[in-house]
Structure formats: structure tokens, C-alpha cells
Coordinates of C-alpha atoms in Angstrom, one line a residue:
M1 CA 21.2 -21.9 -65.9
S2 CA 20.2 -19.1 -63.8
S3 CA 19.7 -19.8 -60.2
S4 CA 16.8 -18.0 -58.5
P5 CA 17.4 -16.9 -55.0
M6 CA 16.4 -19.3 -52.5
Q7 CA 13.3 -18.3 -50.3
A8 CA 13.2 -19.1 -46.8
P9 CA 10.7 -21.5 -45.9
T10 CA 7.6 -20.0 -44.5
I11 CA 7.1 -21.0 -40.8
M12 CA 3.7 -20.8 -39.6
P13 CA 3.9 -19.5 -36.0
S14 CA 2.4 -21.4 -33.3
S15 CA -0.3 -20.0 -31.0
T16 CA 2.1 -19.4 -28.3
S17 CA 4.7 -17.6 -30.4
A18 CA 2.0 -15.6 -32.0
T19 CA 0.8 -14.4 -28.9
T20 CA 4.4 -13.4 -27.9
A21 CA 5.0 -11.6 -31.1
S22 CA 1.8 -9.9 -30.8
S23 CA 2.6 -8.6 -27.4
I24 CA 5.9 -7.3 -28.6
T25 CA 4.7 -5.6 -31.8
Q26 CA 1.5 -4.3 -30.5
P27 CA 1.4 -1.3 -27.9
L28 CA 1.0 -2.4 -24.3
P29 CA -2.4 -1.9 -22.9
T30 CA -2.7 1.0 -20.5
Q31 CA -4.4 -1.2 -17.9
P32 CA -3.0 -4.5 -16.9
P33 CA -5.1 -7.5 -17.4
T34 CA -7.3 -8.2 -14.6
M35 CA -5.9 -11.9 -14.2
S36 CA -2.2 -10.9 -14.2
R37 CA -2.1 -9.0 -11.1
T38 CA -3.9 -9.1 -7.8
A39 CA -6.3 -6.2 -7.3
Q40 CA -5.3 -3.8 -4.5
P41 CA -7.9 -3.6 -1.7
T42 CA -9.5 -0.1 -1.3
P43 CA -8.6 1.4 2.1
A44 CA -11.6 1.4 4.4
T45 CA -12.8 4.5 5.9
V46 CA -12.1 4.7 9.6
V47 CA -15.2 6.0 11.5
V48 CA -14.3 7.2 15.1
R49 CA -17.5 6.6 17.3
K50 CA -18.2 8.8 20.2
P51 CA -17.0 7.1 23.4
S52 CA -19.6 6.1 26.1
A53 CA -19.5 8.3 29.1
V54 CA -21.5 5.6 31.0
L55 CA -18.9 2.8 30.4
G56 CA -16.0 5.2 31.2
F57 CA -17.7 6.2 34.4
I58 CA -18.1 2.5 35.5
A59 CA -14.4 1.6 34.5
G60 CA -12.9 4.7 36.1
G61 CA -14.9 4.2 39.4
I62 CA -13.9 0.5 39.7
A63 CA -10.4 1.2 39.0
A64 CA -10.2 4.1 41.5
C65 CA -11.8 2.0 44.1
G66 CA -9.3 -0.7 43.7
A67 CA -6.5 1.8 44.0
V68 CA -7.7 3.7 47.1
T69 CA -8.1 0.4 48.9
I70 CA -4.4 0.0 48.8
T71 CA -3.4 3.6 49.1
N72 CA -5.8 4.6 51.8
P73 CA -3.6 3.4 54.6
A74 CA -0.7 5.5 53.1
E75 CA -3.0 8.6 53.4
A76 CA -4.1 7.9 56.8
F77 CA -0.7 7.2 58.4
I78 CA 0.0 10.9 57.6
H79 CA -2.7 11.9 60.0
I80 CA -3.4 9.1 62.6
A81 CA -1.6 7.1 65.1
R82 CA -0.7 3.6 64.3
H83 CA -1.9 2.2 67.6
E84 CA -5.6 2.6 66.5
G85 CA -5.0 -0.6 64.5
I86 CA -6.6 -1.6 61.1
R87 CA -9.7 0.2 61.7
G88 CA -7.9 3.4 62.4
I89 CA -5.7 2.9 59.3
Q90 CA -8.6 2.6 57.0
R91 CA -10.6 5.4 58.6
G92 CA -12.5 7.2 55.9
L93 CA -12.5 4.4 53.5
G94 CA -16.2 4.5 52.9
S95 CA -16.2 8.1 51.8
A96 CA -13.0 7.5 49.9
Y97 CA -14.8 4.8 47.8
L98 CA -17.6 7.1 47.1
Y99 CA -15.4 10.0 46.3
Q100 CA -13.4 7.8 43.9
I101 CA -16.5 6.5 42.2
L102 CA -18.0 10.0 41.7
M103 CA -14.8 11.9 41.0
N104 CA -12.7 9.5 38.9
G105 CA -15.8 8.0 37.4
T106 CA -16.8 11.4 36.0
R107 CA -13.3 12.6 35.4
L108 CA -12.1 9.6 33.4
G109 CA -15.7 8.7 31.9
L110 CA -15.9 12.2 30.5
Y111 CA -12.4 12.4 29.2
D112 CA -13.0 10.7 25.8
P113 CA -16.5 12.0 25.1
I114 CA -15.4 15.6 26.0
K115 CA -12.3 15.2 23.6
H116 CA -14.4 13.8 20.9
S117 CA -16.9 16.8 21.2
I118 CA -14.0 19.3 21.1
H119 CA -12.8 17.6 17.9
Q120 CA -16.2 17.9 16.3
L121 CA -16.5 21.6 17.4
L122 CA -13.2 22.3 15.9
K123 CA -13.7 20.1 12.9
T124 CA -10.5 18.2 13.5
D125 CA -9.7 14.5 13.1
P126 CA -10.6 12.5 16.4
S127 CA -8.2 9.8 15.4
Q128 CA -5.1 12.3 15.4
N129 CA -3.7 13.0 18.7
N130 CA -4.0 16.7 19.6
N131 CA -2.3 17.7 22.9
L132 CA -4.2 20.9 23.2
V133 CA -7.5 19.2 22.8
N134 CA -6.4 16.6 25.4
V135 CA -5.4 19.2 27.9
A136 CA -8.7 21.0 27.4
A137 CA -10.7 17.8 27.8
G138 CA -8.8 16.6 30.9
G139 CA -9.0 20.0 32.5
T140 CA -12.8 20.3 31.8
G141 CA -13.6 16.8 33.1
G142 CA -11.5 17.5 36.2
V143 CA -13.4 20.6 37.1
L144 CA -16.8 18.9 36.5
S145 CA -15.9 15.9 38.6
A146 CA -14.3 18.0 41.6
F147 CA -17.5 20.0 41.7
L148 CA -19.8 16.8 42.0
A149 CA -17.4 15.0 44.4
S150 CA -16.5 18.0 46.7
P151 CA -18.8 17.2 49.7
L152 CA -17.4 13.7 49.8
Y153 CA -13.8 14.8 49.6
L154 CA -14.6 17.2 52.4
V155 CA -15.7 14.4 54.6
K156 CA -13.0 12.1 53.6
T157 CA -10.4 14.8 54.6
R158 CA -12.0 15.4 58.0
L159 CA -12.6 11.6 58.9
Q160 CA -9.0 10.9 58.0
S161 CA -7.7 13.9 59.9
Y162 CA -9.4 12.8 63.2
T163 CA -7.5 10.8 65.9
S164 CA -8.2 10.2 69.5
H165 CA -4.6 10.4 70.2
E166 CA -3.8 14.0 71.2
A167 CA -0.2 13.9 70.2
S168 CA -1.0 12.9 66.7
R169 CA -3.7 15.4 65.9
V170 CA -3.4 17.4 62.7
G171 CA -5.5 20.5 62.2
H172 CA -9.0 21.0 63.6
Q173 CA -10.5 17.8 64.8
H174 CA -14.1 17.1 63.4
I175 CA -16.0 14.2 65.3
Y176 CA -18.2 12.1 63.0
K177 CA -19.4 8.6 63.4
H178 CA -19.2 7.8 59.5
T179 CA -19.9 9.4 56.2
P180 CA -23.7 9.9 56.5
D181 CA -23.3 11.3 59.9
A182 CA -20.7 13.8 58.6
L183 CA -22.9 14.9 55.7
Q184 CA -25.9 15.4 57.8
S185 CA -23.9 17.2 60.6
I186 CA -22.3 19.6 58.1
Y187 CA -25.6 20.3 56.4
R188 CA -27.5 21.1 59.7
A189 CA -24.9 23.4 60.9
E190 CA -23.7 25.2 57.7
G191 CA -26.2 24.2 55.0
L192 CA -25.5 23.4 51.4
R193 CA -22.8 26.1 51.3
G194 CA -21.1 24.2 54.2
L195 CA -20.9 21.0 52.2
Y196 CA -19.2 22.8 49.3
R197 CA -16.7 24.7 51.4
G198 CA -13.3 24.6 49.6
V199 CA -15.0 23.5 46.3
D200 CA -13.1 26.3 44.4
A201 CA -9.7 25.0 45.7
S202 CA -10.9 21.3 44.8
M203 CA -11.9 22.4 41.3
M204 CA -8.6 24.1 40.7
R205 CA -6.6 21.0 42.0
T206 CA -8.5 18.5 40.0
G207 CA -8.9 20.5 36.9
V208 CA -4.9 21.3 36.8
G209 CA -4.3 17.7 37.8
S210 CA -6.4 16.2 35.1
S211 CA -5.2 18.6 32.4
V212 CA -1.6 17.4 33.2
Q213 CA -2.1 13.8 34.0
L214 CA -4.2 12.4 31.1
P215 CA -2.3 14.2 28.2
L216 CA 1.2 13.8 29.7
Y217 CA 0.7 10.1 30.2
D218 CA 0.0 9.7 26.5
I219 CA 3.0 12.0 25.5
V220 CA 5.4 10.1 27.6
K221 CA 4.2 6.7 26.5
Q222 CA 4.6 7.8 22.7
K223 CA 8.1 9.1 23.4
L224 CA 9.1 5.7 25.2
I225 CA 7.7 3.9 22.2
K226 CA 9.4 6.1 19.5
V227 CA 12.7 7.2 21.1
A228 CA 13.5 4.4 23.5
G229 CA 12.1 1.7 21.3
L230 CA 9.8 0.1 23.9
E231 CA 6.9 -2.1 23.1
N232 CA 3.4 -1.0 24.1
G233 CA 3.3 -3.3 26.9
A234 CA 3.4 -3.5 30.7
L235 CA 6.9 -2.0 31.0
C236 CA 6.0 0.9 28.8
H237 CA 2.7 1.7 30.8
G238 CA 4.6 1.3 34.2
L239 CA 7.3 3.7 33.2
S240 CA 4.8 6.2 31.7
S241 CA 2.9 6.2 35.0
L242 CA 6.1 6.7 37.0
I243 CA 7.4 9.6 35.0
S244 CA 4.0 11.4 34.3
G245 CA 3.2 10.8 38.0
F246 CA 6.3 12.7 39.1
F247 CA 5.4 15.7 37.2
L248 CA 1.9 15.4 38.3
C249 CA 2.9 15.7 41.8
V250 CA 5.0 18.6 41.2
V251 CA 2.0 20.5 39.8
M252 CA -0.6 19.1 42.1
N253 CA 1.0 19.2 45.5
P254 CA 0.5 22.8 46.3
F255 CA -3.2 22.5 45.3
D256 CA -3.3 19.5 47.6
I257 CA -2.0 21.5 50.5
V258 CA -4.3 24.3 50.0
T259 CA -7.4 22.1 49.5
T260 CA -6.8 20.1 52.6
R261 CA -6.3 23.2 54.8
M262 CA -9.5 24.8 53.4
Y263 CA -11.5 21.6 54.0
N264 CA -9.9 20.9 57.5
Q265 CA -10.2 24.4 59.1
A266 CA -12.6 25.1 62.0
T267 CA -15.8 27.0 61.3
D268 CA -15.7 30.7 62.1
P269 CA -16.9 31.1 65.7
S270 CA -18.4 34.5 65.1
T271 CA -20.6 33.6 62.4
G272 CA -20.9 29.8 62.6
R273 CA -20.1 29.6 58.9
G274 CA -17.1 29.7 56.7
G275 CA -13.6 29.1 57.6
S276 CA -11.8 30.6 60.7
L277 CA -8.4 30.7 59.1
Y278 CA -8.7 31.1 55.2
K279 CA -11.3 32.8 53.3
T280 CA -10.2 31.9 49.8
P281 CA -7.7 29.5 48.2
I282 CA -5.5 32.4 47.3
D283 CA -5.8 33.7 50.9
C284 CA -4.7 30.1 52.1
L285 CA -2.0 30.1 49.6
I286 CA -0.5 33.4 50.6
K287 CA -0.7 32.8 54.3
T288 CA 1.0 29.5 54.0
V289 CA 4.0 30.7 52.2
R290 CA 4.2 33.8 54.3
T291 CA 4.4 31.9 57.5
E292 CA 6.1 28.5 56.6
G293 CA 7.8 29.3 53.3
V294 CA 7.5 27.8 49.8
S295 CA 8.6 24.3 51.0
A296 CA 5.4 24.0 52.9
L297 CA 3.6 23.6 49.6
Y298 CA 5.5 20.4 49.1
K299 CA 4.8 18.8 52.4
G300 CA 4.0 15.0 51.9
F301 CA 5.5 15.0 48.4
T302 CA 6.9 11.4 48.8
A303 CA 3.6 10.0 50.1
H304 CA 1.8 11.8 47.3
Y305 CA 4.1 10.3 44.6
L306 CA 3.8 6.7 46.1
R307 CA 0.1 7.1 45.8
V308 CA -0.2 8.6 42.4
G309 CA 3.0 7.2 40.6

């Protein structure tokens, strides 16, 4: 009796095993099923809007007024005697307020809009930091703000330089009752040109200072975050201000000396117009170094750093 080979019993696959077998024997789909994985969100396109110059002007002006209220005594103490009291210490505060609103409001308010416009002109990405663009934007805003605010800086310098105490007098003494009286007196005596005496020195000063200050602050802050591992907080901002402020004073102090001397000199007695000592900022720089040495360009550096830093 021949025995026939035994056949394995046929097992009908269940639905689960059939699915598993099918997934093994059949080629995998090129795209994963939509239910098996979570769809990755598509990155949104970042649109950088042009900053508002008006809001920047207001914010910059308010911040500068707060700062000058504190630092104004430090400036006044350089020029006037302490015996004149609180009123003497804060001499020129009104013109300082107006100057800071107009100068810093314009300088800080125009920084981002000018930077954005330069990026558009060069067809570069506004969201990417570009040091050359930052320097150009800071310098341009500084020059424009210095031109607009120069008459107020002139009045501020003269008011703060005046003292009734003869031993404490610095430079030529201009006697004005207040800011409006100073503006009227200068205009009547020298005209519009008199109000803008020293504007070239002021534009050089503020243009150089702004081109250094604003970009350098960002650079120092980024280095502190990346290299020193600081968080983007109060400590980082404070150290960034102190470090960038020091280098700012190194660059700006000579321009401050020249600007102050251009503003505070007496009127030419032969013509009744212009300065009696210096004709141009370059003339002032050369005469100062020639008679007092290079160190004269850094007079008041400590007070300057305490104010800026």
C-alpha cells in the first residue's frame, strides 16, 4: 500500500496576517500613508516690514530726555561752580531737552527706516545683519539729526558754559535768559548763519558717533551671546553698553572738543559774524593740537564716558 505524501493543511490567513504579508511581499509605496506620519508644517515666509520713523522718533526722544535729566548735572559741573545750587546745576536743561528730542528722536528714529531702505536699494535681506549697512544707516541718520538740532546744541553749550562766578568761567561767556532769548539774540545779531555756526563740526561729530555706536552695540552684544554664553538679558545689554560706550568715547571725544570750542567762541569783533578764534573744524583741530598737544582732544574723557557708557 503506497502511501501518498501528506499535504500540509491549508491555513487561511487572517485579515491581519494577510495585510502583514502583503506589506512584505509588495513593494513599499514611495510616499508614506498620510495617517502613519504627522505632516511637517511648511515654513512661513518672513516678511520684514519697513520700521516706522515716527514711532522711532517718539521712543528715541523720550529715552534721551530721561537720560539727559540725569546726566545734565555731570555736564554742567564741568563748566559752572557748585555754589550756584540746583538751578545752576541744571542750567540749560530746557535746551538740552529740546536738543535730545530733535537730535536723538531723528537719529534713532531714522536708523531702522534708513537701514531698511539701503537693504532695498542693494536688494539684500533686511532680516540678516550687515555691518556695512548698519554703519551707513547710523552715519546718515547722525548727520541729518545734527543738522536739524545744531541751533539747540549751540544754545545748550553756551548756556551751560556761562557762570557768574569769575574763577569758574570757561571760554567766552554768552549771557542769555533762557533758550528762546538765546535763539532770538543769536538770530538778531548774526542771522540764520549764526544759528548754524559750527554745524559742520556737529555733523561730523554725530555722524561718526552714530556710525560707531549703533552698529558696535549690536556687534558686542552678539559676541557676548555667542562667545561668552550670556543670555540676551539685562546683564548682556549693560555690558554691551559699557564696552561699546568706551570705544564710542575714544572716537567721539576729539569731535566733542572741536564742536564745543566752535560753538562757544566769541564773535569776530571786526565783522560781527563768525568766530574770532577758529574758522573751520579743521582749523580748530590743528590749533588745539599745536598749542595744547594731542592730550587736549581727550579732556573730559571720564565725564564723557560716564555720560555715554
